[in-house]
């Protein structure tokens, strides 16, 4: 049975959703015009005023915001409410430049937690469930967002945060956790640690996982589902727009419903900025139509994605986004060929390797090199060099047919690649260093 947190809005008719978006966008543009001088200036430069925006059909007239704008306006320049009305910040884990700092009023937090509650109920959660939140707590939005959503659903919430993996497993067992929320790479690590402890899916009561914050392939999903004995649901979001819960997967597991009563999504050509027709792949752009403290209009996410409005068997009517295919800024260009780390991951998992790998790109004598280091499973591990050479050859072939490029593959011993408790670092591009 499909469960909804707010069925009247999650399953509203397309006409109702459009009417709501129209009304909220018009109001939001006025709010920003009056309260965010940084964006007002951008509108003036483009010759647009709130009078030009009568409905969501006029969205394309408005200027974009990008990460560069967030940096320029850092820290307070894009705030839509006075400080006295804001109650919290969250921030990205960004390693380069200034971090993104996003602000929330109590109302913003309330709506954000509603979005996370929708995701938990779409994964089958009810107030009978015990929900272990193993995303990091603190500045990162994962822990606080899912924590709030879990409370709203009425689950017994275990705020373990990330780390201390054996203790995570102990809590899952002792407190009978039924839902696990963490990054997919951490879920895989929990599964691996369970195996080492001699535990299988039958030894834990988990039934569902809500995994996001980083790219993960369908193959990785299957692997996690098998080792933990659960159904694994994807969840997407970004700090700039609130955090997790911008979109989430339902039982159909075929894309994530975007919470369209709070966010209007567009897909644009990242080169020209032109809005692309539905079903085309391009850069995702979001407008937050309900946020008070940090209202972003036409924010360019850099995530590459497609949208579909095909009816979903779950009954939800909100548009679905496919798993992001990559980011405009993590696409590697290797000897002129566009490569996404997710393509490499797909090949590895299809050949039976775990999702523990590292991609090292370098430039030697003016030529790009691609070195993929892949961990063997304990079962594969051998000192028979002939076997290893044969395995490496098969992977080189697999990568060549996926990427159209020759990579060097190095098989490494089990557990030799550092595990992540949050977002995994998969790519080291030495060309940039
Ligand atoms: O990662 C928010 C989040 C927390 C989402 C917990 C889901 C679960 P940021 O740290 O600001 O926020 O990173 C946002 O992470 O633009 C995507 O590139 C990537 N990302 C987030 N979710 C997914 C996903 C959080 N399900 C950036 N699949 C986004 C692929 C994702 N990429």
Short mmCIF file of C-alpha atoms and ligand atoms in Angstrom, two decimals:
data_model
loop_
_atom_site.label_atom_id
_atom_site.label_comp_id
_atom_site.label_asym_id
_atom_site.label_seq_id
_atom_site.Cartn_x
_atom_site.Cartn_y
_atom_site.Cartn_z
CA UNK A 1 0.00 0.00 0.00
CA UNK A 2 1.38 3.38 -1.02
CA UNK A 3 1.63 5.85 1.87
CA UNK A 4 1.62 9.63 1.62
CA UNK A 5 2.43 12.31 4.14
CA UNK A 6 0.38 15.03 2.42
CA UNK A 7 -1.78 13.17 -0.11
CA UNK A 8 -3.87 16.21 -1.05
CA UNK A 9 -0.80 17.94 -2.44
CA UNK A 10 1.34 14.93 -3.44
CA UNK A 11 -1.51 13.62 -5.60
CA UNK A 12 -3.08 16.95 -6.64
CA UNK A 13 -4.16 17.35 -10.25
CA UNK A 14 -1.74 18.97 -12.67
CA UNK A 15 -4.09 21.97 -12.89
CA UNK A 16 -4.02 22.43 -9.14
CA UNK A 17 -0.23 22.20 -9.05
CA UNK A 18 0.15 24.70 -11.88
CA UNK A 19 -2.26 27.14 -10.18
CA UNK A 20 -0.34 26.85 -6.92
CA UNK A 21 2.99 27.39 -8.67
CA UNK A 22 1.66 30.41 -10.55
CA UNK A 23 0.39 32.08 -7.41
CA UNK A 24 3.50 31.27 -5.36
CA UNK A 25 5.95 32.34 -8.04
CA UNK A 26 4.28 35.73 -8.47
CA UNK A 27 4.42 36.26 -4.72
CA UNK A 28 8.01 35.04 -4.44
CA UNK A 29 9.26 37.34 -7.20
CA UNK A 30 7.72 40.31 -5.38
CA UNK A 31 9.25 39.16 -2.11
CA UNK A 32 12.69 38.96 -3.69
CA UNK A 33 12.31 42.28 -5.56
CA UNK A 34 11.44 44.03 -2.33
CA UNK A 35 13.86 42.28 0.02
CA UNK A 36 16.89 41.01 -1.89
CA UNK A 37 18.72 43.97 -3.50
CA UNK A 38 21.27 41.61 -5.09
CA UNK A 39 18.61 39.83 -7.14
CA UNK A 40 16.63 42.99 -7.80
CA UNK A 41 19.74 44.43 -9.45
CA UNK A 42 20.00 41.32 -11.64
CA UNK A 43 16.36 41.75 -12.65
CA UNK A 44 16.90 45.41 -13.42
CA UNK A 45 19.92 44.56 -15.56
CA UNK A 46 17.72 42.17 -17.53
CA UNK A 47 14.93 44.74 -17.74
CA UNK A 48 12.38 42.60 -15.85
CA UNK A 49 10.11 43.78 -13.04
CA UNK A 50 7.58 41.81 -10.96
CA UNK A 51 4.87 43.17 -13.29
CA UNK A 52 6.30 41.00 -16.07
CA UNK A 53 5.73 37.82 -14.08
CA UNK A 54 2.06 36.85 -14.20
CA UNK A 55 2.47 33.07 -13.96
CA UNK A 56 5.04 30.28 -14.12
CA UNK A 57 4.95 30.61 -17.93
CA UNK A 58 6.98 33.80 -17.45
CA UNK A 59 9.71 32.11 -15.41
CA UNK A 60 12.10 32.05 -18.38
CA UNK A 61 12.20 35.87 -18.36
CA UNK A 62 13.98 35.93 -15.02
CA UNK A 63 17.78 35.93 -14.61
CA UNK A 64 19.65 32.85 -13.37
CA UNK A 65 21.51 32.58 -10.11
CA UNK A 66 24.66 30.49 -9.93
CA UNK A 67 27.15 29.37 -7.34
CA UNK A 68 29.28 32.37 -8.35
CA UNK A 69 26.44 34.67 -7.25
CA UNK A 70 26.25 32.87 -3.92
CA UNK A 71 29.97 33.40 -3.44
CA UNK A 72 29.75 37.05 -4.39
CA UNK A 73 26.81 37.68 -2.08
CA UNK A 74 28.36 35.66 0.78
CA UNK A 75 27.34 35.59 3.54
CA UNK A 76 24.23 37.75 3.92
CA UNK A 77 23.65 39.19 0.43
CA UNK A 78 20.84 36.87 -0.67
CA UNK A 79 18.85 36.84 2.52
CA UNK A 80 15.17 37.55 2.11
CA UNK A 81 14.34 38.12 5.77
CA UNK A 82 15.86 40.18 8.55
CA UNK A 83 18.27 38.33 10.79
CA UNK A 84 15.85 38.47 13.71
CA UNK A 85 13.43 36.22 11.81
CA UNK A 86 16.04 33.58 10.90
CA UNK A 87 16.66 30.70 13.26
CA UNK A 88 19.29 28.51 11.61
CA UNK A 89 21.97 28.15 8.98
CA UNK A 90 23.22 25.02 7.22
CA UNK A 91 26.26 24.90 5.01
CA UNK A 92 27.89 22.80 2.30
CA UNK A 93 30.95 20.70 2.76
CA UNK A 94 32.51 22.45 -0.28
CA UNK A 95 36.26 22.04 -0.36
CA UNK A 96 37.01 24.91 -2.74
CA UNK A 97 36.27 28.58 -2.22
CA UNK A 98 33.74 29.89 0.24
CA UNK A 99 31.18 27.51 1.62
CA UNK A 100 27.55 28.05 0.73
CA UNK A 101 25.63 29.27 3.76
CA UNK A 102 21.84 28.93 3.59
CA UNK A 103 19.42 30.55 6.04
CA UNK A 104 16.11 29.33 7.43
CA UNK A 105 13.17 30.81 9.25
CA UNK A 106 11.17 28.47 11.45
CA UNK A 107 8.62 28.29 8.62
CA UNK A 108 11.35 27.26 6.15
CA UNK A 109 12.46 24.46 8.47
CA UNK A 110 8.90 23.32 8.87
CA UNK A 111 8.36 23.00 5.11
CA UNK A 112 11.76 21.34 4.62
CA UNK A 113 10.91 18.72 7.25
CA UNK A 114 7.55 18.13 5.52
CA UNK A 115 9.47 17.30 2.34
CA UNK A 116 11.64 14.81 4.23
CA UNK A 117 8.56 13.31 5.87
CA UNK A 118 7.08 12.75 2.40
CA UNK A 119 10.24 10.85 1.44
CA UNK A 120 10.12 8.66 4.54
CA UNK A 121 6.45 7.77 4.02
CA UNK A 122 7.09 7.08 0.32
CA UNK A 123 9.65 4.54 1.52
CA UNK A 124 6.89 2.90 3.57
CA UNK A 125 7.61 4.66 6.88
CA UNK A 126 4.94 5.08 9.57
CA UNK A 127 4.89 5.97 13.25
CA UNK A 128 5.53 2.29 13.97
CA UNK A 129 8.99 2.53 12.44
CA UNK A 130 12.37 3.04 14.03
CA UNK A 131 14.39 5.33 11.80
CA UNK A 132 18.17 5.47 12.18
CA UNK A 133 19.62 8.66 10.77
CA UNK A 134 23.27 8.02 9.92
CA UNK A 135 23.83 11.10 7.78
CA UNK A 136 26.18 13.60 9.37
CA UNK A 137 24.58 16.08 11.76
CA UNK A 138 25.82 19.64 12.04
CA UNK A 139 26.34 22.00 9.14
CA UNK A 140 25.54 19.25 6.61
CA UNK A 141 21.82 19.14 5.84
CA UNK A 142 21.48 15.33 5.72
CA UNK A 143 21.19 14.62 9.45
CA UNK A 144 19.00 17.59 10.48
CA UNK A 145 16.67 17.22 7.46
CA UNK A 146 15.91 13.51 7.81
CA UNK A 147 15.79 13.86 11.59
CA UNK A 148 13.03 16.45 11.30
CA UNK A 149 11.16 14.39 8.69
CA UNK A 150 11.37 11.30 10.86
CA UNK A 151 9.85 13.20 13.80
CA UNK A 152 7.02 14.46 11.62
CA UNK A 153 6.17 10.92 10.54
CA UNK A 154 6.29 9.92 14.19
CA UNK A 155 9.06 7.34 13.80
CA UNK A 156 11.22 6.61 16.79
CA UNK A 157 14.32 8.47 15.62
CA UNK A 158 17.87 7.32 16.34
CA UNK A 159 20.22 10.24 15.62
CA UNK A 160 23.44 8.23 15.35
CA UNK A 161 25.01 10.61 12.79
CA UNK A 162 27.76 8.99 10.72
CA UNK A 163 30.75 7.00 11.92
CA UNK A 164 31.46 4.27 14.43
CA UNK A 165 30.11 1.61 12.11
CA UNK A 166 29.99 -1.27 14.56
CA UNK A 167 27.92 0.84 16.92
CA UNK A 168 25.58 1.66 14.00
CA UNK A 169 25.04 -2.05 13.50
CA UNK A 170 24.55 -2.61 17.21
CA UNK A 171 21.81 0.04 17.30
CA UNK A 172 20.13 -1.40 14.22
CA UNK A 173 20.02 -4.77 15.95
CA UNK A 174 19.30 -3.74 19.56
CA UNK A 175 16.69 -1.06 18.82
CA UNK A 176 15.22 -2.91 15.82
CA UNK A 177 15.75 -0.11 13.33
CA UNK A 178 13.57 -0.59 10.26
CA UNK A 179 14.66 2.42 8.18
CA UNK A 180 18.24 3.54 7.60
CA UNK A 181 19.10 7.00 6.25
CA UNK A 182 22.70 7.67 5.08
CA UNK A 183 24.79 8.13 1.95
CA UNK A 184 24.79 5.12 -0.39
CA UNK A 185 28.54 4.72 0.07
CA UNK A 186 28.09 4.56 3.82
CA UNK A 187 25.24 2.05 3.43
CA UNK A 188 27.60 -0.13 1.37
CA UNK A 189 30.24 0.19 4.07
CA UNK A 190 27.76 -0.78 6.78
CA UNK A 191 26.89 -3.85 4.67
CA UNK A 192 30.55 -4.74 4.27
CA UNK A 193 31.19 -4.40 8.02
CA UNK A 194 28.18 -6.60 8.73
CA UNK A 195 29.62 -9.32 6.52
CA UNK A 196 32.92 -9.12 8.39
CA UNK A 197 31.03 -9.50 11.65
CA UNK A 198 29.41 -12.63 10.22
CA UNK A 199 26.00 -10.97 9.90
CA UNK A 200 23.63 -11.29 6.96
CA UNK A 201 20.39 -9.50 5.99
CA UNK A 202 18.39 -11.99 8.06
CA UNK A 203 20.17 -10.77 11.21
CA UNK A 204 18.86 -7.20 11.00
CA UNK A 205 15.29 -5.86 10.96
CA UNK A 206 15.88 -3.10 8.38
CA UNK A 207 13.31 -2.96 5.58
CA UNK A 208 14.07 0.31 3.79
CA UNK A 209 16.93 2.73 3.23
CA UNK A 210 16.79 6.38 2.14
CA UNK A 211 20.06 7.10 0.44
CA UNK A 212 21.28 10.21 -1.34
CA UNK A 213 23.64 13.20 -1.29
CA UNK A 214 25.87 11.63 -3.94
CA UNK A 215 25.59 9.84 -7.25
CA UNK A 216 25.00 6.09 -7.12
CA UNK A 217 24.21 3.66 -9.87
CA UNK A 218 21.37 1.14 -10.23
CA UNK A 219 23.99 -1.59 -9.82
CA UNK A 220 25.04 -0.13 -6.49
CA UNK A 221 21.39 0.00 -5.47
CA UNK A 222 20.99 -3.73 -6.15
CA UNK A 223 24.16 -4.51 -4.23
CA UNK A 224 23.01 -2.54 -1.16
CA UNK A 225 19.51 -4.02 -1.36
CA UNK A 226 20.96 -7.52 -1.34
CA UNK A 227 23.49 -7.07 1.45
CA UNK A 228 21.11 -5.25 3.79
CA UNK A 229 17.94 -7.07 2.72
CA UNK A 230 16.02 -3.84 2.13
CA UNK A 231 14.42 -1.72 -0.54
CA UNK A 232 16.73 1.24 -1.23
CA UNK A 233 15.17 4.60 -2.10
CA UNK A 234 16.95 7.56 -3.63
CA UNK A 235 16.62 11.06 -2.22
CA UNK A 236 17.97 14.27 -3.71
CA UNK A 237 18.51 17.81 -2.58
CA UNK A 238 21.01 20.56 -2.09
CA UNK A 239 21.85 22.94 0.71
CA UNK A 240 21.03 26.00 -1.36
CA UNK A 241 17.39 24.91 -1.66
CA UNK A 242 16.99 23.50 1.90
CA UNK A 243 18.73 20.10 1.85
CA UNK A 244 17.45 16.56 1.29
CA UNK A 245 13.87 16.21 0.11
CA UNK A 246 13.82 18.48 -2.92
CA UNK A 247 12.85 15.20 -4.59
CA UNK A 248 12.47 11.61 -3.46
CA UNK A 249 11.71 8.18 -4.79
CA UNK A 250 8.45 6.28 -4.40
CA UNK A 251 7.74 2.55 -4.59
CA UNK A 252 8.10 2.63 -8.38
CA UNK A 253 11.84 3.40 -7.95
CA UNK A 254 11.92 5.00 -11.37
CA UNK A 255 12.96 8.56 -10.68
CA UNK A 256 12.40 11.07 -7.90
CA UNK A 257 9.25 13.16 -7.52
CA UNK A 258 10.15 16.82 -7.17
CA UNK A 259 8.12 18.59 -4.49
CA UNK A 260 6.56 20.95 -7.00
CA UNK A 261 4.53 22.88 -4.45
CA UNK A 262 7.87 24.20 -3.17
CA UNK A 263 10.19 24.05 -6.18
CA UNK A 264 9.72 24.74 -9.87
CA UNK A 265 12.17 22.70 -11.95
CA UNK A 266 13.51 23.51 -15.40
CA UNK A 267 16.13 21.80 -17.54
CA UNK A 268 18.35 24.11 -19.55
CA UNK A 269 21.14 23.85 -22.06
CA UNK A 270 24.19 24.56 -19.86
CA UNK A 271 25.94 26.36 -22.72
CA UNK A 272 23.18 28.68 -23.92
CA UNK A 273 20.84 28.82 -20.93
CA UNK A 274 17.90 27.98 -23.20
CA UNK A 275 15.04 26.01 -21.58
CA UNK A 276 14.88 22.52 -23.10
CA UNK A 277 11.72 20.56 -23.90
CA UNK A 278 10.59 17.89 -21.47
CA UNK A 279 12.58 14.69 -21.66
CA UNK A 280 15.82 16.38 -22.81
CA UNK A 281 18.96 16.02 -20.82
CA UNK A 282 20.44 19.24 -19.46
CA UNK A 283 21.25 21.22 -16.34
CA UNK A 284 18.64 21.28 -13.61
CA UNK A 285 17.49 24.71 -12.49
CA UNK A 286 15.26 25.26 -9.46
CA UNK A 287 13.17 28.13 -8.20
CA UNK A 288 12.16 27.92 -4.57
CA UNK A 289 8.65 29.35 -4.37
CA UNK A 290 8.00 29.03 -0.66
CA UNK A 291 11.32 29.80 1.02
CA UNK A 292 11.37 32.98 3.03
CA UNK A 293 14.92 33.38 4.32
CA UNK A 294 16.92 32.20 1.31
CA UNK A 295 14.67 32.46 -1.72
CA UNK A 296 16.60 31.41 -4.82
CA UNK A 297 15.16 32.10 -8.24
CA UNK A 298 16.34 30.03 -11.22
CA UNK A 299 19.28 28.55 -9.35
CA UNK A 300 21.62 26.56 -11.60
CA UNK A 301 22.43 23.31 -9.79
CA UNK A 302 25.06 22.00 -12.28
CA UNK A 303 23.38 18.59 -11.97
CA UNK A 304 22.71 16.96 -15.32
CA UNK A 305 19.32 15.38 -15.48
CA UNK A 306 16.07 14.73 -17.35
CA UNK A 307 12.48 15.32 -16.22
CA UNK A 308 9.43 13.19 -17.00
CA UNK A 309 5.75 13.75 -16.42
CA UNK A 310 4.59 10.28 -17.31
CA UNK A 311 1.92 9.14 -14.86
CA UNK A 312 3.46 7.24 -11.95
CA UNK A 313 1.84 4.07 -10.60
CA UNK A 314 2.35 5.39 -7.03
CA UNK A 315 -0.38 7.99 -7.61
CA UNK A 316 1.84 11.02 -7.09
CA UNK A 317 1.46 13.65 -9.76
CA UNK A 318 4.62 15.66 -9.23
CA UNK A 319 7.19 15.61 -12.02
CA UNK A 320 9.99 13.05 -11.72
CA UNK A 321 13.69 13.65 -12.23
CA UNK A 322 15.93 10.82 -13.26
CA UNK A 323 19.01 10.07 -11.19
CA UNK A 324 21.44 12.89 -11.95
CA UNK A 325 23.78 11.68 -14.68
CA UNK A 326 26.63 13.71 -13.30
CA UNK A 327 27.47 17.35 -12.75
CA UNK A 328 28.58 19.89 -15.28
CA UNK A 329 31.57 20.35 -12.99
CA UNK A 330 32.44 16.68 -12.39
CA UNK A 331 32.31 15.63 -16.01
CA UNK A 332 35.85 14.69 -16.86
CA UNK A 333 37.17 15.45 -20.28
CA UNK A 334 39.82 12.85 -20.95
CA UNK A 335 41.61 13.02 -24.28
CA UNK A 336 38.62 14.96 -25.56
CA UNK A 337 36.09 12.33 -24.45
CA UNK A 338 33.39 13.22 -21.92
CA UNK A 339 33.45 10.79 -19.02
CA UNK A 340 31.20 10.65 -15.99
CA UNK A 341 32.38 8.75 -12.91
CA UNK A 342 28.95 7.05 -12.82
CA UNK A 343 29.70 5.31 -16.15
CA UNK A 344 32.85 3.82 -14.69
CA UNK A 345 30.98 2.69 -11.60
CA UNK A 346 28.39 0.92 -13.74
CA UNK A 347 31.08 -1.11 -15.53
CA UNK A 348 32.77 -2.09 -12.26
CA UNK A 349 29.59 -3.23 -10.56
CA UNK A 350 28.44 -5.10 -13.67
CA UNK A 351 31.69 -7.06 -13.51
CA UNK A 352 31.00 -8.03 -9.89
CA UNK A 353 33.32 -5.57 -8.15
CA UNK A 354 32.25 -3.65 -5.03
CA UNK A 355 31.73 0.11 -5.31
CA UNK A 356 35.15 0.78 -3.79
CA UNK A 357 37.21 2.44 -6.45
CA UNK A 358 39.16 5.56 -7.20
CA UNK A 359 39.58 7.31 -10.50
CA UNK A 360 42.90 9.06 -10.98
CA UNK A 361 43.30 11.39 -13.91
CA UNK A 362 46.64 12.92 -14.79
CA UNK A 363 48.51 14.42 -17.72
CA UNK A 364 51.75 12.77 -18.77
CA UNK A 365 53.72 14.20 -21.71
CA UNK A 366 50.72 16.27 -22.74
CA UNK A 367 48.43 13.25 -22.85
CA UNK A 368 45.62 12.62 -20.37
CA UNK A 369 45.80 9.37 -18.46
CA UNK A 370 42.94 7.56 -16.76
CA UNK A 371 43.83 5.14 -14.01
CA UNK A 372 41.04 3.24 -12.31
CA UNK A 373 41.95 1.54 -9.05
CA UNK A 374 39.45 -1.10 -8.09
CA UNK A 375 39.23 -3.18 -4.98
CA UNK A 376 38.81 -6.91 -5.32
CA UNK A 377 36.33 -8.70 -3.09
CA UNK A 378 37.91 -11.11 -0.55
CA UNK A 379 36.65 -13.99 -2.74
CA UNK A 380 38.50 -12.65 -5.79
CA UNK A 381 41.67 -11.89 -3.92
CA UNK A 382 44.52 -14.15 -5.05
CA UNK A 383 48.26 -14.08 -5.52
CA UNK A 384 47.91 -15.69 -8.93
CA UNK A 385 49.20 -12.88 -11.12
CA UNK A 386 47.84 -14.51 -14.27
CA UNK A 387 44.32 -14.38 -12.83
CA UNK A 388 44.69 -10.76 -11.85
CA UNK A 389 46.03 -9.82 -15.29
CA UNK A 390 43.07 -11.56 -16.91
CA UNK A 391 40.59 -9.72 -14.66
CA UNK A 392 42.26 -6.38 -15.38
CA UNK A 393 42.07 -7.07 -19.10
CA UNK A 394 38.34 -7.74 -18.87
CA UNK A 395 37.76 -4.46 -17.06
CA UNK A 396 39.84 -2.50 -19.57
CA UNK A 397 37.64 -4.00 -22.30
CA UNK A 398 34.44 -3.18 -20.40
CA UNK A 399 35.54 0.41 -19.85
CA UNK A 400 36.58 0.77 -23.49
CA UNK A 401 33.17 -0.25 -24.73
CA UNK A 402 31.38 2.06 -22.22
CA UNK A 403 33.63 5.11 -22.61
CA UNK A 404 35.32 4.66 -25.97
CA UNK A 405 38.60 5.19 -24.19
CA UNK A 406 41.48 3.04 -22.95
CA UNK A 407 41.98 3.19 -19.22
CA UNK A 408 44.62 1.62 -17.05
CA UNK A 409 43.03 -0.68 -14.49
CA UNK A 410 44.79 -1.64 -11.28
CA UNK A 411 43.19 -4.22 -9.02
CA UNK A 412 44.02 -3.62 -5.40
CA UNK A 413 43.60 -5.69 -2.25
CA UNK A 414 40.30 -5.69 -0.35
CA UNK A 415 39.93 -2.78 2.11
CA UNK A 416 42.83 -0.81 0.67
CA UNK A 417 40.70 2.12 -0.55
CA UNK A 418 39.66 4.49 2.24
CA UNK A 419 35.97 4.16 3.20
CA UNK A 420 33.67 7.12 3.49
CA UNK A 421 31.14 7.78 6.23
CA UNK A 422 29.66 10.65 4.26
CA UNK A 423 30.08 11.51 0.60
CA UNK A 424 32.75 9.34 -1.05
CA UNK A 425 35.67 10.95 -2.88
CA UNK A 426 35.92 8.98 -6.11
CA UNK A 427 37.93 11.19 -8.41
CA UNK A 428 41.40 12.63 -8.06
CA UNK A 429 42.14 14.90 -10.97
CA UNK A 430 45.82 15.71 -10.70
CA UNK A 431 45.63 17.93 -13.78
CA UNK A 432 43.93 20.60 -11.70
CA UNK A 433 46.42 20.50 -8.86
O1 LIG B 1 23.79 16.50 -0.38
C1 LIG B 1 21.68 17.26 0.51
C2 LIG B 1 21.28 15.84 0.74
C3 LIG B 1 21.51 15.25 1.98
C4 LIG B 1 20.63 15.12 -0.25
C5 LIG B 1 21.11 13.95 2.20
C6 LIG B 1 20.21 13.84 -0.02
C7 LIG B 1 20.44 13.24 1.20
P1 LIG B 1 24.82 19.30 -0.71
O2 LIG B 1 25.88 18.83 0.20
O3 LIG B 1 24.61 20.76 -0.87
O4 LIG B 1 23.41 18.75 -0.25
O5 LIG B 1 25.09 18.62 -2.13
C8 LIG B 1 24.19 18.81 -3.19
O6 LIG B 1 24.82 16.63 -4.06
O7 LIG B 1 23.75 19.19 -6.28
C9 LIG B 1 24.05 16.76 -6.29
O8 LIG B 1 25.16 17.00 -7.11
C10 LIG B 1 24.45 15.82 -5.18
N1 LIG B 1 23.33 14.95 -4.81
C11 LIG B 1 22.46 15.11 -3.80
N2 LIG B 1 21.58 14.08 -3.78
C12 LIG B 1 21.89 13.26 -4.83
C13 LIG B 1 21.37 12.04 -5.36
C14 LIG B 1 23.07 17.43 -0.08
N3 LIG B 1 20.33 11.41 -4.81
C15 LIG B 1 24.66 18.01 -4.39
N4 LIG B 1 21.95 11.53 -6.47
C16 LIG B 1 23.66 18.02 -5.52
C17 LIG B 1 23.01 12.14 -7.05
C18 LIG B 1 23.00 13.83 -5.50
N5 LIG B 1 23.55 13.27 -6.59
#
